[in-house]
Every structure is written in C-alpha cells, then in structure tokens.
Amino acid sequence: MANYSKLNHINVGSHGTFKKSGNLHTKPSDIDAIFQHLTDSQASKLVVHFHGGLVNEGKGEAISRSMHTLYHDVAHPVTFIWEAGFIETVSRNLSSLADTKLFQKVVKYVIRRAASKLGGGIGDKGSGEEMSIREIEAELARTQAFDRFDAGARGAAGVLDEAELDAIESEIQAEVELDLADDAEIDSILETEPPITDLLTSEFKAGSGQQQKGLISTGTLAIHITKIVYRVIKRFIRKRDHGFYPTIVEETLRQLYLADLGKWVWSGMKEIADSMWDENTLPLGDDDHPGRYFLEKLTAHQQANPDFIIDLVGHSAGSIAICHMQRTARASFPGLKIRNISFLAPACTQNLFRKEIVAHPDEYEHFRMFTMQNDLETRDELVPKVYTRSLLYFISGVLEDEVDKVIAGLELQLRGEKPYNDATHMEVHQFVNAAGLNQLVLSQTTDAPPGLNSESTSHGGFDDDPTTRQSLKALLID
C-alpha cells in the first residue's frame, strides 16, 4: 500500500487561500511536489476528491486518508481539505435553541394554529379543531414527530387557495393573541430569555443597561407567530413544504433565529468553494489561492501528458467546489479534459449544477450522481427531535437565500414533478435521467452492474458506505 503523505491532500485556508488555518498547511511548494511526483512516477490517472467542507480539519484529514485507501491502487488521489466545522455549529446551535422555553412555546403555538387550519387527523382532529398543548407535546415526543400529519395536511391544503389564506390571517392572529393571553409563563420568558439567547435576531434582544427588560411584548410575538403560521400554510398550498413539523421549524428559524444559527458558516463555506479558484499574483503568498494554482499546474501537466486521466469526486458541498472549478477552467484553462465527475449527495443548488455541469457536457466524458431516495432523505434526522429531515433539506429550507431552494441532491426536486417542473428543473431532470447514461444512482441500490450501486442511508454516509465506495472505484478502473 502506498503511504499517505502531503502528496495526497491540499489544505485550503480562510477565504480560499494558502493561509494556515490549523495543524495542516499547504504551501505552493507542496503543490509543486504533487506534480513532480506525478511526473517522476509516470502516473496515468489522478482522482481529485472534495469532501463536504462541513467538517473540522481532523475529520477532513480522516476522510482524505480513507479515500486514499480506496483510490491509491488505481489512481493517484488528492483530497481538498477545507474545514468549516459546519455540522458541529448547526447541531450545537439547534440543540441549544431546542432547550429554550421561547423556542418551545413558539413551535407549539404554530403547530396548534397551523394544524387547526389544515386538519390532518392527529389526535382525531379535523380542519378547524384545535389540538391541546398536551396532545402537541405527546406528538413531539415521538420519533419523526407529526409525520402522520403530512398527508392529511397536504390534502387539506389542496382545497385552500392563497386568497382564502389572506382572508383568515387576521383570524389567525386573534387566535394566537388568545393563546398568549392564556399563557401564565410567557411574560416572564419574554423578559428573561431574549437578552441571553445569542441566536435570536437583534429585534428580540434587550438593549444596553442592566435594568432594561426584554423588548418583545406578547403583541409583537403574536405578530411573528402569525407570520410563521401563514408561511407554513402557504408552503403547503404551493406544495413547497418539507413535512409539517420540519416546515414549522424552518419558518420559525427564518423568522426569529437566523442571526447566528449557521447561515454565516454556510455562506462562508460557499465563499471558500468559490474563492479558492480566484486569480493569483506573483510571487505567490499566503493570500493567494491553492485551487487556482493546482488547476494551473494540472492543466500544464495534462498538456505535457495528453493521455493523463483526471476524475473528480465531490461529496455534499464538495459539489459546489467542483462547479466553481469547472467554471474557472472554462474561462481560463479551456484545454483541461475531465473524464468522470461524480457527485455524492450534492449540496449545490440545482441552478448552479445546471449552469456549470449540465450545460457543458463537452467538458467531461461521464457524469454520475449518487444520492438518497426521498424516503431515506426525510428520515435522516439532522438533529433528532429538533430538525427531523436531512442536511440537504435544512440547507434548502433554512440556509439558502430563499425557502425551499432547489438543491441538486434532493431526489424529490429531481423528479420533474410539480412544483419542480419549470424549464430549468426539467433540463436537470432530463439530464440525470438520460436514457442509457446511468447518471443517477439512488440509494439503496444493490443489484445493479458495477459502478451503479449505493447503500448509504445518511447524507454523511456516502464516503463511508462500502457499496458506494466500490462504485466509485469501479468508475476509476474503467
């Protein structure tokens, strides 16, 4: 077995630069050494792996070593390590929020009001009937809370329209105000929690001065809860919901808690995925960009060795880095030839995927996406009991600039069915389902030819899943 070394990874620092950001540090000379090794060893294949960008440095290095074990006997592997600690940040913040009384109260009152308008059968309740707080708490204690409600809520939403929803908005607010008026704890919670809850938006925090009380009145809170209920129901009407309870959590977070929840980490991570390919200046320094330098050296190496094979693999947000790499190559290194592009549960938006991959099939020989069937995606709980959908659903519902953003790896949004069936969506749908090309592999698939199987049951599991790993290796051997 070839030994793992600095020849097998490139560490990307803050803002996509060569800056040292942890124990690992890649310098321009380290990238020079990789290509000198490729020349000296007369290597015929290179596989470049982009891990999710959602993990800390230690996990990133562990992934790099694991992929080296898989790839090294069929191609020289290089993994881009770009730590963000995103999963840890989001999980910690969501868990912290779930322990606050205000978050718990808001979610329960949104559930009560949205359920009374939608119906759906929980607790034998129909449209217009209210669930008690005790019934709501009992349902929240279940694994996959309110999943039994989804089909009924969607059915009820099918007979509503947005004009009717607008007509009952004031009614919803009046009902919320009564809920809060009957809550003996709410005034105390509003006085004590907002000043010490860092994750709340600034509107919900107390001002300076030790004696100043919280700034939220029950009337203000009622307005916010009403907005959340309204948007939840509207998403059901538009068929853009992610399930009853996850949609409520998403809208609550977007309305009240996005200040420090993790959106800034997600935005920063996407900025790294883009900026690592920015132009450099000479002589190279810490403020220059390792992705760009690697791409420059890679193009020169392939030009000197025309039969040199390059394969790209991107897991989760690694797909974003590959999209930007392809955009940069198209603009500045048009001679670069890629054989395989493989995405594992890609977290890039479908629009970015369409612009940089789908629209340019002449820039690579083969494409393949491995991702989960929607049934598995909805059961892959990001934070059990708090957010009961997968990371891709969380990105779509909370972290992107618009709610229910269409994500490349969400199978539900790849089907070409309403509401994901406009021209852009259909272009992507037809691409991944093109006859005879085997460009989409849905987990769990176990009985297909080599290279077309996957058994991952979690978003983070694709690079660990033995079946998926063997499929990736089969692509490299070909």
Short mmCIF file of C-alpha atoms in Angstrom, two decimals:
data_model
loop_
_atom_site.label_atom_id
_atom_site.label_comp_id
_atom_site.label_asym_id
_atom_site.label_seq_id
_atom_site.Cartn_x
_atom_site.Cartn_y
_atom_site.Cartn_z
CA MET A 1 0.00 0.00 0.00
CA ALA A 2 1.29 3.45 -0.91
CA ASN A 3 1.92 5.59 2.14
CA TYR A 4 -0.32 8.57 2.77
CA SER A 5 1.55 11.88 2.73
CA LYS A 6 1.31 15.56 1.86
CA LEU A 7 1.28 14.42 -1.75
CA ASN A 8 -2.32 13.31 -1.13
CA HIS A 9 -4.04 16.44 0.18
CA ILE A 10 -4.33 20.17 -0.32
CA ASN A 11 -5.42 22.20 2.68
CA VAL A 12 -7.42 25.33 1.89
CA GLY A 13 -7.24 28.14 4.44
CA SER A 14 -9.55 31.03 5.26
CA HIS A 15 -11.22 32.74 2.29
CA GLY A 16 -9.88 30.03 -0.01
CA THR A 17 -6.23 30.98 0.45
CA PHE A 18 -2.91 29.40 1.35
CA LYS A 19 -3.19 30.83 4.88
CA LYS A 20 -2.52 28.42 7.71
CA SER A 21 -5.79 27.65 9.45
CA GLY A 22 -4.97 24.68 11.66
CA ASN A 23 -2.43 21.92 12.03
CA LEU A 24 -2.36 21.31 8.27
CA HIS A 25 -0.80 23.85 5.95
CA THR A 26 -0.35 23.55 2.20
CA LYS A 27 2.20 25.81 0.53
CA PRO A 28 2.73 26.37 -3.20
CA SER A 29 5.82 24.16 -2.95
CA ASP A 30 3.63 21.30 -1.71
CA ILE A 31 1.50 21.53 -4.86
CA ASP A 32 4.71 21.63 -6.92
CA ALA A 33 5.76 18.42 -5.17
CA ILE A 34 2.48 16.69 -6.11
CA PHE A 35 3.05 17.34 -9.80
CA GLN A 36 6.73 16.45 -9.61
CA HIS A 37 5.65 13.13 -8.11
CA LEU A 38 3.12 12.58 -10.90
CA THR A 39 5.88 13.20 -13.45
CA ASP A 40 8.51 11.07 -11.73
CA SER A 41 6.13 8.16 -11.12
CA GLN A 42 4.67 8.41 -14.63
CA ALA A 43 1.21 8.23 -13.07
CA SER A 44 -1.53 7.86 -15.66
CA LYS A 45 -4.55 8.80 -13.51
CA LEU A 46 -5.41 11.39 -10.88
CA VAL A 47 -8.57 11.44 -8.76
CA VAL A 48 -9.35 14.72 -7.02
CA HIS A 49 -11.73 14.33 -4.09
CA PHE A 50 -13.58 17.21 -2.46
CA HIS A 51 -15.04 16.30 0.92
CA GLY A 52 -18.11 18.10 2.19
CA GLY A 53 -16.49 21.21 3.56
CA LEU A 54 -18.85 20.76 6.51
CA VAL A 55 -16.36 19.18 8.89
CA ASN A 56 -13.42 20.24 11.01
CA GLU A 57 -9.81 19.78 9.99
CA GLY A 58 -9.34 16.50 11.83
CA LYS A 59 -12.36 14.93 10.17
CA GLY A 60 -11.27 16.32 6.82
CA GLU A 61 -7.88 14.66 7.15
CA ALA A 62 -9.50 11.39 8.23
CA ILE A 63 -11.70 11.48 5.11
CA SER A 64 -8.62 12.18 2.98
CA ARG A 65 -6.82 9.16 4.44
CA SER A 66 -9.91 6.98 3.96
CA MET A 67 -10.27 7.98 0.31
CA HIS A 68 -6.54 7.40 -0.21
CA THR A 69 -7.08 3.82 0.97
CA LEU A 70 -9.84 3.41 -1.62
CA TYR A 71 -8.23 5.14 -4.57
CA HIS A 72 -4.46 4.71 -4.34
CA ASP A 73 -4.10 1.43 -6.24
CA VAL A 74 -5.98 2.69 -9.32
CA ALA A 75 -5.09 6.41 -9.38
CA HIS A 76 -3.06 8.97 -7.51
CA PRO A 77 -5.50 10.55 -5.00
CA VAL A 78 -5.54 14.19 -3.88
CA THR A 79 -8.20 15.40 -1.45
CA PHE A 80 -9.02 19.06 -0.92
CA ILE A 81 -9.39 19.63 2.83
CA TRP A 82 -11.36 22.77 3.63
CA GLU A 83 -12.55 22.79 7.18
CA ALA A 84 -15.58 24.77 8.26
CA GLY A 85 -16.98 22.82 11.22
CA PHE A 86 -20.45 23.47 9.81
CA ILE A 87 -22.21 20.37 11.09
CA GLU A 88 -20.91 20.89 14.60
CA THR A 89 -22.03 24.54 14.54
CA VAL A 90 -25.55 23.82 13.31
CA SER A 91 -26.10 20.79 15.57
CA ARG A 92 -24.87 22.68 18.62
CA ASN A 93 -27.00 25.73 17.87
CA LEU A 94 -30.16 23.76 17.10
CA SER A 95 -29.78 21.74 20.27
CA SER A 96 -29.23 24.93 22.26
CA LEU A 97 -32.35 26.51 20.79
CA ALA A 98 -34.45 23.43 21.48
CA ASP A 99 -33.69 23.86 25.18
CA THR A 100 -35.05 27.42 25.34
CA LYS A 101 -38.61 27.94 26.52
CA LEU A 102 -39.34 30.62 23.93
CA PHE A 103 -38.50 28.33 21.00
CA GLN A 104 -40.61 25.55 22.53
CA LYS A 105 -43.56 27.89 23.07
CA VAL A 106 -43.41 29.37 19.58
CA VAL A 107 -43.25 25.96 17.91
CA LYS A 108 -46.20 24.63 19.91
CA TYR A 109 -48.40 27.63 19.15
CA VAL A 110 -47.51 27.49 15.46
CA ILE A 111 -48.38 23.79 15.44
CA ARG A 112 -51.72 24.46 17.14
CA ARG A 113 -52.76 27.20 14.73
CA ALA A 114 -51.46 25.61 11.53
CA ALA A 115 -52.99 22.25 12.46
CA SER A 116 -56.37 23.80 13.19
CA LYS A 117 -56.43 25.35 9.71
CA LEU A 118 -55.10 22.33 7.86
CA GLY A 119 -56.54 19.41 9.80
CA GLY A 120 -55.00 16.07 9.06
CA GLY A 121 -56.03 13.60 11.70
CA ILE A 122 -53.53 13.96 14.55
CA GLY A 123 -55.41 13.37 17.78
CA ASP A 124 -58.56 12.72 15.71
CA LYS A 125 -58.68 16.41 14.83
CA GLY A 126 -60.11 17.72 11.61
CA SER A 127 -59.92 21.12 9.98
CA GLY A 128 -60.93 23.83 12.45
CA GLU A 129 -60.35 21.65 15.50
CA GLU A 130 -57.61 22.58 17.94
CA MET A 131 -55.00 20.30 19.46
CA SER A 132 -54.34 20.77 23.13
CA ILE A 133 -50.82 21.60 24.26
CA ARG A 134 -50.68 18.19 25.93
CA GLU A 135 -51.56 16.47 22.64
CA ILE A 136 -48.92 18.52 20.85
CA GLU A 137 -46.28 17.62 23.45
CA ALA A 138 -47.15 13.94 23.18
CA GLU A 139 -46.73 14.06 19.41
CA LEU A 140 -43.46 15.97 19.68
CA ALA A 141 -42.11 13.19 21.90
CA ARG A 142 -42.47 10.70 19.04
CA THR A 143 -39.67 9.82 16.66
CA GLN A 144 -40.40 11.65 13.38
CA ALA A 145 -42.93 13.89 15.10
CA PHE A 146 -46.05 14.75 13.08
CA ASP A 147 -45.06 12.56 10.12
CA ARG A 148 -48.55 11.05 10.35
CA PHE A 149 -49.94 14.52 9.75
CA ASP A 150 -48.20 15.26 6.45
CA ALA A 151 -50.55 13.54 4.00
CA GLY A 152 -53.69 14.95 5.62
CA ALA A 153 -52.24 18.46 5.78
CA ARG A 154 -51.32 18.32 2.10
CA GLY A 155 -54.80 17.12 1.26
CA ALA A 156 -56.38 19.96 3.22
CA ALA A 157 -54.05 22.49 1.60
CA GLY A 158 -55.20 21.25 -1.77
CA VAL A 159 -58.65 22.76 -1.25
CA LEU A 160 -57.31 26.11 0.02
CA ASP A 161 -56.01 28.96 -2.06
CA GLU A 162 -53.85 31.91 -1.15
CA ALA A 163 -56.76 34.36 -1.29
CA GLU A 164 -58.57 32.34 1.37
CA LEU A 165 -55.40 32.26 3.47
CA ASP A 166 -55.09 36.04 3.21
CA ALA A 167 -58.70 36.37 4.35
CA ILE A 168 -58.10 34.41 7.56
CA GLU A 169 -54.73 35.95 8.50
CA SER A 170 -56.32 38.37 10.99
CA GLU A 171 -58.31 35.48 12.45
CA ILE A 172 -55.10 33.53 12.98
CA GLN A 173 -53.51 36.48 14.75
CA ALA A 174 -56.52 36.90 17.05
CA GLU A 175 -56.31 33.22 17.97
CA VAL A 176 -52.58 33.47 18.66
CA GLU A 177 -53.18 36.50 20.88
CA LEU A 178 -55.68 34.48 22.90
CA ASP A 179 -53.16 31.63 23.20
CA LEU A 180 -50.56 34.00 24.59
CA ALA A 181 -53.04 35.75 26.89
CA ASP A 182 -53.81 32.39 28.49
CA ASP A 183 -50.13 31.52 28.96
CA ALA A 184 -49.05 32.35 32.50
CA GLU A 185 -45.34 31.89 31.69
CA ILE A 186 -44.95 33.92 28.54
CA ASP A 187 -44.34 37.37 30.08
CA SER A 188 -41.58 36.02 32.30
CA ILE A 189 -39.99 34.19 29.36
CA LEU A 190 -40.05 37.31 27.20
CA GLU A 191 -38.44 39.32 29.96
CA THR A 192 -35.62 36.90 30.81
CA GLU A 193 -34.70 34.78 27.77
CA PRO A 194 -34.14 37.15 24.83
CA PRO A 195 -31.27 39.11 26.42
CA ILE A 196 -29.29 35.91 27.00
CA THR A 197 -30.20 34.00 23.82
CA ASP A 198 -27.44 34.78 21.34
CA LEU A 199 -29.22 33.05 18.49
CA LEU A 200 -32.21 35.38 18.40
CA THR A 201 -32.38 38.15 15.84
CA SER A 202 -31.45 41.57 17.17
CA GLU A 203 -35.10 42.60 17.32
CA PHE A 204 -35.59 40.08 20.09
CA LYS A 205 -32.70 41.13 22.27
CA ALA A 206 -32.72 43.60 25.12
CA GLY A 207 -30.84 46.87 24.71
CA SER A 208 -27.98 48.08 26.85
CA GLY A 209 -28.47 48.68 30.57
CA GLN A 210 -28.77 46.10 33.28
CA GLN A 211 -32.31 47.10 34.27
CA GLN A 212 -33.77 47.12 30.76
CA LYS A 213 -36.31 44.39 30.12
CA GLY A 214 -36.74 42.33 27.00
CA LEU A 215 -38.04 44.24 24.02
CA ILE A 216 -40.72 41.80 22.92
CA SER A 217 -44.30 42.25 24.00
CA THR A 218 -46.84 39.47 23.66
CA GLY A 219 -48.43 41.54 20.90
CA THR A 220 -45.18 41.63 18.96
CA LEU A 221 -44.67 37.92 19.49
CA ALA A 222 -48.21 37.24 18.26
CA ILE A 223 -47.42 39.07 15.02
CA HIS A 224 -44.31 36.95 14.47
CA ILE A 225 -46.10 33.68 15.25
CA THR A 226 -48.88 34.65 12.86
CA LYS A 227 -46.34 35.26 10.09
CA ILE A 228 -44.84 31.83 10.71
CA VAL A 229 -48.26 30.11 10.61
CA TYR A 230 -49.17 32.00 7.45
CA ARG A 231 -45.98 30.97 5.65
CA VAL A 232 -46.28 27.34 6.75
CA ILE A 233 -49.78 27.09 5.32
CA LYS A 234 -48.76 28.93 2.15
CA ARG A 235 -45.94 26.45 1.57
CA PHE A 236 -48.44 23.60 1.84
CA ILE A 237 -50.75 25.34 -0.64
CA ARG A 238 -47.83 25.80 -3.04
CA LYS A 239 -46.61 22.22 -2.45
CA ARG A 240 -43.26 23.56 -1.23
CA ASP A 241 -43.41 22.10 2.28
CA HIS A 242 -40.84 19.73 3.78
CA GLY A 243 -43.33 17.97 6.03
CA PHE A 244 -45.49 19.60 8.70
CA TYR A 245 -43.10 19.73 11.65
CA PRO A 246 -39.87 20.38 9.68
CA THR A 247 -41.58 23.21 7.80
CA ILE A 248 -42.67 24.79 11.09
CA VAL A 249 -39.12 24.58 12.43
CA GLU A 250 -37.71 26.06 9.21
CA GLU A 251 -40.09 29.01 9.21
CA THR A 252 -39.55 29.63 12.92
CA LEU A 253 -35.79 29.70 12.40
CA ARG A 254 -36.06 32.01 9.40
CA GLN A 255 -38.34 34.41 11.28
CA LEU A 256 -36.64 34.54 14.67
CA TYR A 257 -33.30 32.77 14.86
CA LEU A 258 -31.09 33.18 11.79
CA ALA A 259 -28.71 35.70 13.35
CA ASP A 260 -26.01 33.21 14.31
CA LEU A 261 -27.58 29.83 13.68
CA GLY A 262 -25.18 28.69 10.98
CA LYS A 263 -26.17 30.61 7.89
CA TRP A 264 -22.99 32.65 8.20
CA VAL A 265 -20.94 29.42 8.30
CA TRP A 266 -22.76 28.08 5.23
CA SER A 267 -22.23 31.34 3.35
CA GLY A 268 -18.57 31.38 4.38
CA MET A 269 -18.10 27.82 3.24
CA LYS A 270 -19.64 28.56 -0.14
CA GLU A 271 -17.33 31.57 -0.41
CA ILE A 272 -14.31 29.29 0.15
CA ALA A 273 -15.59 26.87 -2.51
CA ASP A 274 -15.66 29.76 -4.95
CA SER A 275 -12.66 31.87 -3.92
CA MET A 276 -10.13 29.01 -3.82
CA TRP A 277 -10.13 29.35 -7.65
CA ASP A 278 -9.54 33.14 -7.71
CA GLU A 279 -6.63 34.56 -9.68
CA ASN A 280 -3.20 34.70 -8.08
CA THR A 281 -0.38 37.23 -8.17
CA LEU A 282 3.34 36.55 -8.34
CA PRO A 283 5.25 35.78 -6.27
CA LEU A 284 2.72 33.52 -4.57
CA GLY A 285 1.97 34.25 -0.93
CA ASP A 286 -0.46 33.32 1.82
CA ASP A 287 -3.19 35.50 0.31
CA ASP A 288 -3.16 33.57 -2.96
CA HIS A 289 -5.37 30.62 -3.82
CA PRO A 290 -4.37 26.95 -3.80
CA GLY A 291 -7.23 25.82 -6.02
CA ARG A 292 -6.19 28.18 -8.80
CA TYR A 293 -2.54 27.19 -8.53
CA PHE A 294 -3.46 23.49 -8.54
CA LEU A 295 -5.65 24.00 -11.61
CA GLU A 296 -2.86 25.83 -13.41
CA LYS A 297 -0.38 23.04 -12.67
CA LEU A 298 -2.95 20.36 -13.56
CA THR A 299 -3.63 21.89 -16.96
CA ALA A 300 0.09 22.17 -17.74
CA HIS A 301 0.66 18.55 -16.66
CA GLN A 302 -2.12 17.24 -18.88
CA GLN A 303 -0.86 19.30 -21.82
CA ALA A 304 2.56 17.69 -21.38
CA ASN A 305 0.92 14.26 -20.95
CA PRO A 306 -2.13 14.21 -23.27
CA ASP A 307 -3.31 10.78 -22.12
CA PHE A 308 -3.33 11.77 -18.45
CA ILE A 309 -6.74 10.95 -16.94
CA ILE A 310 -8.47 13.21 -14.39
CA ASP A 311 -11.51 12.17 -12.33
CA LEU A 312 -13.37 14.47 -9.91
CA VAL A 313 -15.46 13.38 -6.90
CA GLY A 314 -17.44 15.84 -4.77
CA HIS A 315 -19.39 14.94 -1.63
CA SER A 316 -22.10 17.31 -0.39
CA ALA A 317 -20.69 20.85 -0.57
CA GLY A 318 -17.70 19.43 -2.44
CA SER A 319 -20.01 19.58 -5.45
CA ILE A 320 -20.01 23.39 -5.11
CA ALA A 321 -16.21 23.45 -5.30
CA ILE A 322 -16.28 21.29 -8.45
CA CYS A 323 -18.87 23.55 -10.08
CA HIS A 324 -16.65 26.56 -9.49
CA MET A 325 -13.58 24.64 -10.62
CA GLN A 326 -15.30 23.83 -13.91
CA ARG A 327 -16.38 27.45 -14.35
CA THR A 328 -12.79 28.62 -13.80
CA ALA A 329 -11.34 26.01 -16.14
CA ARG A 330 -13.81 27.01 -18.84
CA ALA A 331 -12.79 30.66 -18.57
CA SER A 332 -9.03 30.33 -18.05
CA PHE A 333 -7.90 26.75 -18.82
CA PRO A 334 -10.16 25.59 -21.67
CA GLY A 335 -7.86 22.75 -22.69
CA LEU A 336 -8.42 20.77 -19.49
CA LYS A 337 -10.06 17.39 -20.12
CA ILE A 338 -12.01 15.62 -17.35
CA ARG A 339 -13.07 12.01 -17.61
CA ASN A 340 -15.54 11.37 -14.74
CA ILE A 341 -17.39 13.81 -12.50
CA SER A 342 -19.09 12.05 -9.61
CA PHE A 343 -21.32 13.81 -7.08
CA LEU A 344 -22.26 12.26 -3.75
CA ALA A 345 -25.41 13.79 -2.21
CA PRO A 346 -24.58 17.16 -3.80
CA ALA A 347 -25.47 20.25 -1.76
CA CYS A 348 -25.05 22.72 -4.62
CA THR A 349 -28.18 24.44 -5.83
CA GLN A 350 -29.81 22.92 -8.86
CA ASN A 351 -29.28 26.18 -10.71
CA LEU A 352 -25.50 26.13 -10.12
CA PHE A 353 -25.43 22.46 -11.16
CA ARG A 354 -27.31 23.28 -14.35
CA LYS A 355 -25.09 26.24 -15.25
CA GLU A 356 -21.72 24.61 -14.62
CA ILE A 357 -22.24 20.87 -15.25
CA VAL A 358 -25.48 20.13 -17.11
CA ALA A 359 -24.99 22.89 -19.69
CA HIS A 360 -21.42 21.80 -20.57
CA PRO A 361 -21.35 18.05 -21.31
CA ASP A 362 -18.45 18.62 -23.72
CA GLU A 363 -16.13 19.35 -20.77
CA TYR A 364 -16.17 15.81 -19.35
CA GLU A 365 -16.82 12.30 -20.58
CA HIS A 366 -19.14 10.93 -17.89
CA PHE A 367 -21.24 12.25 -15.02
CA ARG A 368 -22.81 10.29 -12.17
CA MET A 369 -24.75 11.37 -9.09
CA PHE A 370 -25.25 9.17 -6.04
CA THR A 371 -27.95 10.38 -3.68
CA MET A 372 -30.73 9.09 -1.43
CA GLN A 373 -34.30 8.30 -2.34
CA ASN A 374 -36.61 10.85 -0.77
CA ASP A 375 -37.96 8.37 1.77
CA LEU A 376 -34.45 7.98 3.21
CA GLU A 377 -33.77 11.72 2.92
CA THR A 378 -36.81 12.51 5.07
CA ARG A 379 -35.73 10.02 7.76
CA ASP A 380 -32.11 11.17 8.00
CA GLU A 381 -32.54 13.40 11.06
CA LEU A 382 -30.06 16.27 11.26
CA VAL A 383 -30.82 16.79 14.97
CA PRO A 384 -33.25 14.19 16.39
CA LYS A 385 -36.43 15.65 17.93
CA VAL A 386 -35.46 19.14 16.73
CA TYR A 387 -34.98 19.03 12.95
CA THR A 388 -36.18 15.71 11.59
CA ARG A 389 -35.05 16.00 7.99
CA SER A 390 -31.62 15.70 6.36
CA LEU A 391 -28.90 18.28 5.96
CA LEU A 392 -29.93 18.87 2.34
CA TYR A 393 -33.47 19.69 3.47
CA PHE A 394 -32.07 22.05 6.11
CA ILE A 395 -29.95 23.84 3.52
CA SER A 396 -32.97 24.13 1.23
CA GLY A 397 -35.36 25.22 3.97
CA VAL A 398 -33.21 27.44 6.18
CA LEU A 399 -29.73 28.36 4.98
CA GLU A 400 -30.21 29.42 1.38
CA ASP A 401 -31.46 32.86 0.37
CA GLU A 402 -34.99 31.65 -0.40
CA VAL A 403 -37.05 29.00 1.30
CA ASP A 404 -37.32 25.59 -0.39
CA LYS A 405 -34.33 26.39 -2.56
CA VAL A 406 -33.95 23.63 -5.13
CA ILE A 407 -30.89 21.53 -4.25
CA ALA A 408 -29.21 19.23 -6.78
CA GLY A 409 -29.11 16.20 -4.49
CA LEU A 410 -32.72 16.22 -3.28
CA GLU A 411 -34.43 13.42 -5.19
CA LEU A 412 -37.89 14.93 -4.64
CA GLN A 413 -36.77 18.04 -6.52
CA LEU A 414 -35.18 15.98 -9.32
CA ARG A 415 -38.36 14.13 -10.33
CA GLY A 416 -39.65 16.73 -12.79
CA GLU A 417 -42.97 16.88 -10.92
CA LYS A 418 -44.90 19.96 -9.78
CA PRO A 419 -43.83 22.40 -8.50
CA TYR A 420 -40.31 21.47 -9.64
CA ASN A 421 -41.11 21.21 -13.33
CA ASP A 422 -40.35 24.54 -14.96
CA ALA A 423 -37.89 24.67 -17.85
CA THR A 424 -34.80 24.81 -15.62
CA HIS A 425 -35.92 21.91 -13.44
CA MET A 426 -36.87 19.82 -16.43
CA GLU A 427 -33.49 20.39 -18.05
CA VAL A 428 -31.81 18.94 -14.96
CA HIS A 429 -34.38 16.14 -14.64
CA GLN A 430 -33.80 15.07 -18.24
CA PHE A 431 -30.03 15.26 -17.83
CA VAL A 432 -29.78 12.98 -14.78
CA ASN A 433 -32.34 10.55 -16.24
CA ALA A 434 -30.97 10.47 -19.80
CA ALA A 435 -31.59 7.03 -21.26
CA GLY A 436 -28.62 4.68 -21.26
CA LEU A 437 -26.20 7.01 -19.45
CA ASN A 438 -26.78 5.84 -15.86
CA GLN A 439 -26.22 9.33 -14.49
CA LEU A 440 -28.37 8.94 -11.35
CA VAL A 441 -27.92 6.25 -8.69
CA LEU A 442 -30.43 6.29 -5.85
CA SER A 443 -29.60 4.71 -2.55
CA GLN A 444 -30.42 2.00 -1.77
CA THR A 445 -29.49 0.18 -4.98
CA THR A 446 -27.66 -3.14 -4.61
CA ASP A 447 -28.40 -5.24 -7.69
CA ALA A 448 -27.10 -3.02 -10.49
CA PRO A 449 -23.90 -3.50 -12.54
CA PRO A 450 -20.58 -2.31 -11.04
CA GLY A 451 -20.43 1.44 -10.53
CA LEU A 452 -24.20 1.78 -10.11
CA ASN A 453 -24.85 0.76 -6.52
CA SER A 454 -25.16 2.61 -3.23
CA GLU A 455 -26.48 1.72 0.23
CA SER A 456 -25.95 4.94 2.16
CA THR A 457 -28.83 5.82 4.48
CA SER A 458 -27.47 9.17 5.65
CA HIS A 459 -26.19 12.31 4.00
CA GLY A 460 -22.78 11.99 5.58
CA GLY A 461 -22.52 8.27 4.92
CA PHE A 462 -21.76 8.17 1.21
CA ASP A 463 -17.98 8.31 1.53
CA ASP A 464 -18.10 5.61 4.24
CA ASP A 465 -20.62 3.28 2.60
CA PRO A 466 -18.73 0.24 1.22
CA THR A 467 -21.14 -0.18 -1.69
CA THR A 468 -20.82 3.44 -2.82
CA ARG A 469 -17.05 3.29 -2.41
CA GLN A 470 -16.85 0.25 -4.64
CA SER A 471 -18.99 2.04 -7.24
CA LEU A 472 -16.56 4.98 -7.19
CA LYS A 473 -13.62 2.64 -7.57
CA ALA A 474 -15.29 0.87 -10.48
CA LEU A 475 -15.55 4.22 -12.27
CA LEU A 476 -11.84 4.84 -11.79
CA ILE A 477 -10.80 1.40 -13.01
CA ASP A 478 -12.72 1.72 -16.27
#
